[in-house]
XYZ file of N, CA, C and O in Angstrom:
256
model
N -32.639 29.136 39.292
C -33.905 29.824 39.228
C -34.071 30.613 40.525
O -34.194 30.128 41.650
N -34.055 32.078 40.146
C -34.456 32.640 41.716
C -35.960 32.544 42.033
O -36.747 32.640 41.091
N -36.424 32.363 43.286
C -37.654 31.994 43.763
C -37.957 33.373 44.918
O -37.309 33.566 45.947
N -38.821 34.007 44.540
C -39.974 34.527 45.757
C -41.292 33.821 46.321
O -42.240 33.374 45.675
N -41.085 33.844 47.744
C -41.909 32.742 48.275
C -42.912 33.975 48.769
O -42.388 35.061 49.016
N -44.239 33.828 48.905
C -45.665 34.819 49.497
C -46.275 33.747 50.167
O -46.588 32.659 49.683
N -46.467 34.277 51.716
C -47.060 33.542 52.757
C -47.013 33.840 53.628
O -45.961 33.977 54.252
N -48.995 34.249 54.375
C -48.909 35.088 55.087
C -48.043 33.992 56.889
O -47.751 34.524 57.960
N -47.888 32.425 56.512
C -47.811 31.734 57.149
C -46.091 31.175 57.344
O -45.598 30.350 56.574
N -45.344 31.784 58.487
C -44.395 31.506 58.647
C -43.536 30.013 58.551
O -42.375 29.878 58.165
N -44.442 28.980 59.006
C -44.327 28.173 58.877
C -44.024 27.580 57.214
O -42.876 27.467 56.782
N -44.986 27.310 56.578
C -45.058 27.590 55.341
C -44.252 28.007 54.879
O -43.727 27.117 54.209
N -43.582 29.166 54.752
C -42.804 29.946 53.922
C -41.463 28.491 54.374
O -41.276 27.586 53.561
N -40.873 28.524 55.413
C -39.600 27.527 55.498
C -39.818 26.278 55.468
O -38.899 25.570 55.877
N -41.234 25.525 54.926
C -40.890 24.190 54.700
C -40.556 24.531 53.035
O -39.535 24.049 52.544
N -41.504 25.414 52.174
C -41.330 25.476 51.083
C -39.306 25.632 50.797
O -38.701 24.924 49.992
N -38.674 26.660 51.643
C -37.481 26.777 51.866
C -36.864 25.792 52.073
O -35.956 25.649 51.254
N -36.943 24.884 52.936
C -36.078 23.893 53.393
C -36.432 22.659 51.995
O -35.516 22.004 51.499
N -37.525 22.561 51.648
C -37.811 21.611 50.346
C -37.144 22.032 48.403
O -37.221 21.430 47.332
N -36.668 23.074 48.755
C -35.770 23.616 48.045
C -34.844 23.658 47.800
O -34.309 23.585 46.694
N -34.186 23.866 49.398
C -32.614 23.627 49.311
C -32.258 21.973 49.304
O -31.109 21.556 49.159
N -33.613 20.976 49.513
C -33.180 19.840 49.992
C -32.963 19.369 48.126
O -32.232 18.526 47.605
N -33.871 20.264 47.581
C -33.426 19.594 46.117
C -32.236 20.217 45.411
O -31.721 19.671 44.435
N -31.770 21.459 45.953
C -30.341 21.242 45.622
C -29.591 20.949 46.175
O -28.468 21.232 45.755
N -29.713 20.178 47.504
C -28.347 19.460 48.160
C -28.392 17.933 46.833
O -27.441 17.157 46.730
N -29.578 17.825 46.044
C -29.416 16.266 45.591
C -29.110 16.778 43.946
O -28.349 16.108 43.248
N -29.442 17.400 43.677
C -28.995 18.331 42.121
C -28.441 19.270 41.923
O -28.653 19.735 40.803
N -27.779 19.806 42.535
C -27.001 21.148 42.393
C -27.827 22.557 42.647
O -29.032 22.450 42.876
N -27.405 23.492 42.626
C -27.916 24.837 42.835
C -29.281 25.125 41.783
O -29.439 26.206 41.217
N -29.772 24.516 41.707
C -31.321 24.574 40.906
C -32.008 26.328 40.951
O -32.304 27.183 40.115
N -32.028 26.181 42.606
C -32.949 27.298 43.120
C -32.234 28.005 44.006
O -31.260 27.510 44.573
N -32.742 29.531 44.267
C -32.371 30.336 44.964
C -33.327 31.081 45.958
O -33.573 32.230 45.591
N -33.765 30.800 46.817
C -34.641 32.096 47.084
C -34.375 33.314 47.409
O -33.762 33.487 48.463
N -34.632 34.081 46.873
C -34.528 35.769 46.568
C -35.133 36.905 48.115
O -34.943 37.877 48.845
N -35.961 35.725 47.729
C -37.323 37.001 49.003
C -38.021 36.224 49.591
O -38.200 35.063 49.222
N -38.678 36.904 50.909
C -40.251 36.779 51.393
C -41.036 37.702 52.071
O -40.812 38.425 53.041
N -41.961 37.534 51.392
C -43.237 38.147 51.546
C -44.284 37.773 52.611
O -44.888 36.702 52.550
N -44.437 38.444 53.339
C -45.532 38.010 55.082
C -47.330 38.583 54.396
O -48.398 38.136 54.815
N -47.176 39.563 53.374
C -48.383 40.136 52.935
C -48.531 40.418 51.844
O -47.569 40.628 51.105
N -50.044 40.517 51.362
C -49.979 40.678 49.696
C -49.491 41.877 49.057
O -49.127 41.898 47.881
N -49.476 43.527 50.332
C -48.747 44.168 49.400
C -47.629 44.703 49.534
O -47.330 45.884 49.359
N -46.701 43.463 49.986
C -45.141 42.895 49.623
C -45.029 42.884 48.640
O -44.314 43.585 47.924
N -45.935 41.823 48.320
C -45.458 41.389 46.861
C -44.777 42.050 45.588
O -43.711 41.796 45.028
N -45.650 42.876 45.361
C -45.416 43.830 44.251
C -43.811 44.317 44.216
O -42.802 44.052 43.562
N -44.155 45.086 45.191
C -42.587 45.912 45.585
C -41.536 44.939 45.290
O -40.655 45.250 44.489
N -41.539 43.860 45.821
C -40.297 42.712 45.896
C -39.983 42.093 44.368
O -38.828 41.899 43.989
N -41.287 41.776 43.450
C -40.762 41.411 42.527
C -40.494 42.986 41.766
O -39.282 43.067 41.962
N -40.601 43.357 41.553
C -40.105 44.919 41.057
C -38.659 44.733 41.517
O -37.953 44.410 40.562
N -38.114 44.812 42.451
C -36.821 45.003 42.951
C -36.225 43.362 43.022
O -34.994 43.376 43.024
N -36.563 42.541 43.055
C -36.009 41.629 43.476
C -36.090 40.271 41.319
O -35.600 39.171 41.061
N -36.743 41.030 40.651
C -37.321 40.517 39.723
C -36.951 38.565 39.496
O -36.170 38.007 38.725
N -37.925 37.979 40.562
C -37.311 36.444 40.207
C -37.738 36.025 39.032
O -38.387 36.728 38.258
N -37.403 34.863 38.827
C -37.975 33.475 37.748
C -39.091 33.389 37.945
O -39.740 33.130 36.931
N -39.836 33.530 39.144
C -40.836 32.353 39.922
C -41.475 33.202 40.876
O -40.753 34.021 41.445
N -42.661 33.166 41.154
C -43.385 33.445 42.628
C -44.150 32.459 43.179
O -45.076 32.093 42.455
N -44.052 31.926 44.213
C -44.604 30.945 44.805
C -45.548 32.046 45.884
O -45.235 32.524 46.974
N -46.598 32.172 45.198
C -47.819 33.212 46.085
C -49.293 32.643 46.286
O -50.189 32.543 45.446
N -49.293 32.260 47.794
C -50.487 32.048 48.537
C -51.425 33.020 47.992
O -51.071 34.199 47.994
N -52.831 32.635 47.418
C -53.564 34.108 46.548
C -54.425 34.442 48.053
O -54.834 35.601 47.997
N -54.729 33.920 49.079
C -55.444 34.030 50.507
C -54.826 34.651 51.367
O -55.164 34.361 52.515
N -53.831 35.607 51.239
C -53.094 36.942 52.232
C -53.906 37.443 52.645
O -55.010 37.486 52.103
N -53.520 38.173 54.127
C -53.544 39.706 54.204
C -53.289 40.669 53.337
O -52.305 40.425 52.638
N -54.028 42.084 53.042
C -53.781 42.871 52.590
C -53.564 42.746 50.777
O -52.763 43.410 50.119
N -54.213 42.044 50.422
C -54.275 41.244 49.146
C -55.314 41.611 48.406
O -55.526 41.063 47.323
């Protein structure tokens, strides 16, 4: 499953990352993440070009 992560919070964005890859170090390649997004109008553009499975999007951005 490719994953785009939205968060205007750096932090955030790599636990969601690191809790991802930790579930495919225990199940196999499940997930991918594709992208990230620092602002809401990232978003758009990225899934347009990047078209994942999934958006994992904070709705409380900047520029949103």
């Amino acid at each position: 499953m490719n994953i785009l992560i939205a968060d205007d919070h750096r932090l955030i964005i790599s636990g969601i990352r690191a809790a991802l890859e930790a579930a495919d170090a225990e199940d196999g390649d499940r997930f991918e993440v594709v992208g990230e997004a620092s602002n809401g109008s990232e978003v758009l553009p990225l899934v347009n070009q990047l078209r994942p499975d999934a958006v994992l999007l904070d709705i409380l951005m900047p520029e949103m």
